[in-house]
Short mmCIF file of C-alpha atoms in Angstrom, two decimals:
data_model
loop_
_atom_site.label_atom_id
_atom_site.label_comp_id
_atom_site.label_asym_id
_atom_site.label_seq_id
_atom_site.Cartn_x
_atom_site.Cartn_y
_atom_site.Cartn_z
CA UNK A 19 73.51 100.90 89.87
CA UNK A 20 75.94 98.10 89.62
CA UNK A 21 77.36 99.47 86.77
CA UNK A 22 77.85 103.35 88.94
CA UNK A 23 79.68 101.19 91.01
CA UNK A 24 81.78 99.44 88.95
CA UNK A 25 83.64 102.78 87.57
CA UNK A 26 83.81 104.79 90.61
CA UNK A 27 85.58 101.72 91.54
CA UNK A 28 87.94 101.89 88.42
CA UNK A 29 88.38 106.10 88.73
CA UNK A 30 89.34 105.49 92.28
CA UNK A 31 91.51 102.67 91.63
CA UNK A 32 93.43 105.19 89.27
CA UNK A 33 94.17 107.96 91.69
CA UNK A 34 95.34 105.11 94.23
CA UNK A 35 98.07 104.40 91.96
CA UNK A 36 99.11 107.47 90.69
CA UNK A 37 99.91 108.08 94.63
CA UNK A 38 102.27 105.12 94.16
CA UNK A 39 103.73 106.73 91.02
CA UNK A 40 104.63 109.78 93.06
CA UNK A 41 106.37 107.76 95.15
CA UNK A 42 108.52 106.35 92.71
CA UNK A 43 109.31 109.46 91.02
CA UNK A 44 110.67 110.88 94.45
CA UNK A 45 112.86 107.87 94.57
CA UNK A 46 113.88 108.93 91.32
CA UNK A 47 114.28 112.25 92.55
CA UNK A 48 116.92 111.58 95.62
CA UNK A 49 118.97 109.29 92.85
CA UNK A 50 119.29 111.85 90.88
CA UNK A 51 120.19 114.34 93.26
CA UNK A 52 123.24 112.11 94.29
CA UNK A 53 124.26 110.96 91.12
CA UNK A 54 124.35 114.88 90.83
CA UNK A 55 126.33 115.24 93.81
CA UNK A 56 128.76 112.43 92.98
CA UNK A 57 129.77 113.90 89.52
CA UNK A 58 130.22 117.01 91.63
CA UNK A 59 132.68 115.25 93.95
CA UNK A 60 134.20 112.64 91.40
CA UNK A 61 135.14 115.45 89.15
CA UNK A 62 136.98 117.68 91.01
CA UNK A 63 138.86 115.04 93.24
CA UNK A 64 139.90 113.39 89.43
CA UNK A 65 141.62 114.96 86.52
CA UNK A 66 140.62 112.85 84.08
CA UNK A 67 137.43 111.15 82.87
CA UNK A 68 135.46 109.30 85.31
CA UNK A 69 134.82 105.97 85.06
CA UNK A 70 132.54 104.72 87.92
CA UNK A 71 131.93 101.24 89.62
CA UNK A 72 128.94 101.00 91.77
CA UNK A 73 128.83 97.32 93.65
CA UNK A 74 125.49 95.88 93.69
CA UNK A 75 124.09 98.62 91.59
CA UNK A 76 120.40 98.58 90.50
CA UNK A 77 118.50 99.13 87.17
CA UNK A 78 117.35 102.23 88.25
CA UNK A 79 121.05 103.61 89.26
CA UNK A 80 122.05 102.63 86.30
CA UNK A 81 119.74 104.33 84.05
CA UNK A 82 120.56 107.74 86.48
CA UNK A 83 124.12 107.41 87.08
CA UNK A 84 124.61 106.83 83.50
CA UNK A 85 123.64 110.27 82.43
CA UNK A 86 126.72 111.95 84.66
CA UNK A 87 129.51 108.87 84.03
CA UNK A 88 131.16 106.02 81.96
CA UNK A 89 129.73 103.09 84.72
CA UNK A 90 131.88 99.94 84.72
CA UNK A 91 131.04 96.71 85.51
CA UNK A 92 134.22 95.73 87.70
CA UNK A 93 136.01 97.28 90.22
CA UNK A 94 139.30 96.82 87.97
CA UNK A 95 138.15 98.96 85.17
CA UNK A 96 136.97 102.34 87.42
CA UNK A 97 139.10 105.18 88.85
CA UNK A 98 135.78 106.04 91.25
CA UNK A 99 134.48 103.49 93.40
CA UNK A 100 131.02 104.63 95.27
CA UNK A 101 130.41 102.04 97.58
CA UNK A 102 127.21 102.14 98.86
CA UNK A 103 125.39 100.56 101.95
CA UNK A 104 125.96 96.84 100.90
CA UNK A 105 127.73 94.25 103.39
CA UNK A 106 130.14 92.78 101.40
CA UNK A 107 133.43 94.77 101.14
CA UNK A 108 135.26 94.83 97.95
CA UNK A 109 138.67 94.34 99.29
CA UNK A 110 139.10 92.33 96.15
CA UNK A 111 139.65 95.89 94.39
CA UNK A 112 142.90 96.95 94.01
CA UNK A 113 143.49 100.43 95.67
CA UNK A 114 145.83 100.97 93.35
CA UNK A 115 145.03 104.22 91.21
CA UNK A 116 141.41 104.40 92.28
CA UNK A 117 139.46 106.52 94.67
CA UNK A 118 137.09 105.19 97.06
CA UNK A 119 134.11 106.96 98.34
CA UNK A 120 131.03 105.38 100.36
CA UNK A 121 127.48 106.23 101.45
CA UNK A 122 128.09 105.07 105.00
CA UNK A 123 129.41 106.91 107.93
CA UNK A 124 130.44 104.81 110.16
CA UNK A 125 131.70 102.82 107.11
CA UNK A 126 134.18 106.12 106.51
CA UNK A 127 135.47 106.44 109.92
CA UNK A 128 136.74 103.08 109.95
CA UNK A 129 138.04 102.22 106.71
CA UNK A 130 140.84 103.96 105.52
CA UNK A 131 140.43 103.10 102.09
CA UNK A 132 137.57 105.90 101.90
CA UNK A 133 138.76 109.50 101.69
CA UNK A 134 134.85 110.77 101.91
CA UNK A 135 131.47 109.82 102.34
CA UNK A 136 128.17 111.45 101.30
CA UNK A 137 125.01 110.48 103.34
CA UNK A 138 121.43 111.07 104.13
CA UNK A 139 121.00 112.30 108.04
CA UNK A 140 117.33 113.39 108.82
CA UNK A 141 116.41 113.66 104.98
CA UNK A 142 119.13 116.05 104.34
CA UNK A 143 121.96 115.11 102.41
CA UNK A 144 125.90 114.96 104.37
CA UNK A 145 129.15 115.37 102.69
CA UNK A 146 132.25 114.15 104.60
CA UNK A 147 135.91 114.39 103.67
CA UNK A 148 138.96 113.02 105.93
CA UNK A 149 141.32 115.89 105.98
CA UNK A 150 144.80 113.57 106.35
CA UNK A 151 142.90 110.51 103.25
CA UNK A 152 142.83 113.82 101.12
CA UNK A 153 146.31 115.01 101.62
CA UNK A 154 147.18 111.11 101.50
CA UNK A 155 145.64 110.48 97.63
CA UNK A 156 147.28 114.33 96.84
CA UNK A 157 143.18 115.17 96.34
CA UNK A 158 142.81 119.41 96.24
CA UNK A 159 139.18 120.24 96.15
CA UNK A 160 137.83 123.54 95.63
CA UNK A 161 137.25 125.98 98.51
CA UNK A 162 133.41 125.30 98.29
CA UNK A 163 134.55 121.83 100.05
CA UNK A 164 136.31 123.48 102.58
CA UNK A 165 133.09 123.22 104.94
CA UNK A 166 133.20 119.54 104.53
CA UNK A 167 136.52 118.56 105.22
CA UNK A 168 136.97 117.09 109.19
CA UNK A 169 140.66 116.98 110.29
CA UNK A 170 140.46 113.80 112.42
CA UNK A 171 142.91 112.39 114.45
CA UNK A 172 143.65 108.84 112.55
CA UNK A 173 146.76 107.02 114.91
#
């Protein structure tokens, strides 16, 4: 009997963490969706090849983001700068001949330094471009950005 116990014990201990496995593959999942989305973005605001800087990035990011661009481990050395939802501000970067996106919304609308911002709003992923940052860093996009674009007022 003890020994019945014993490996429905271990069997059910296996499908608990294959549930947890799941989970991490989603993660995986949305990473890879906007690494996706990123290359999307980064190539057609750049003519050149991209060469990314992430602040803060993680293992897992890394191991993603890799498969879609050159990452860099400074600021200095990138043309794309994706700044994600970290607290520190790299106003250490030079702006000079780089493009600055962000995960953050609010982060967008009040930094100028960002000419667009892609996001997750309800589980559904956002894409945001500032109409006047675009015409600013001479950025054309193709017409299947035109839905994103938001002409704000920026005095």
């Amino acid at each position: 009997m003890k020994s019945l116990i014993l490996i429905l014990s271990i069997i059910s201990s296996l499908f608990s963490s294959s549930q947890y496995t799941f989970l991490v593959n989603e993660y995986d999942k949305e990473i890879e969706l906007e690494a996706k989305i990123i290359a999307k973005i980064a190539k057609s605001s750049l003519n050149e090849d991209i060469r990314l800087f992430i602040p803060n990035i993680t293992n897992m990011e890394k191991r993603v983001y890799s498969k879609y661009f050159l990452l860099t481990k400074t600021c200095e050395n990138s043309n794309f700068v994706f700044v994600k939802n970290n607290k520190e501000d790299i106003n250490s970067c030079s702006q000079k001949n780089k493009l600055f996106f962000t995960n953050n919304y609010k982060k967008l609308l009040s930094n100028r330094k960002y000419f667009g911002a892609f996001f997750w709003n309800k589980s559904r992923p956002n894409i945001v471009f500032i109409k006047a940052r675009l015409t600013k860093e001479h950025i054309k996009l193709p017409k299947d950005y035109d839905q994103f674009v938001e002409d704000f007022d920026e005095r």
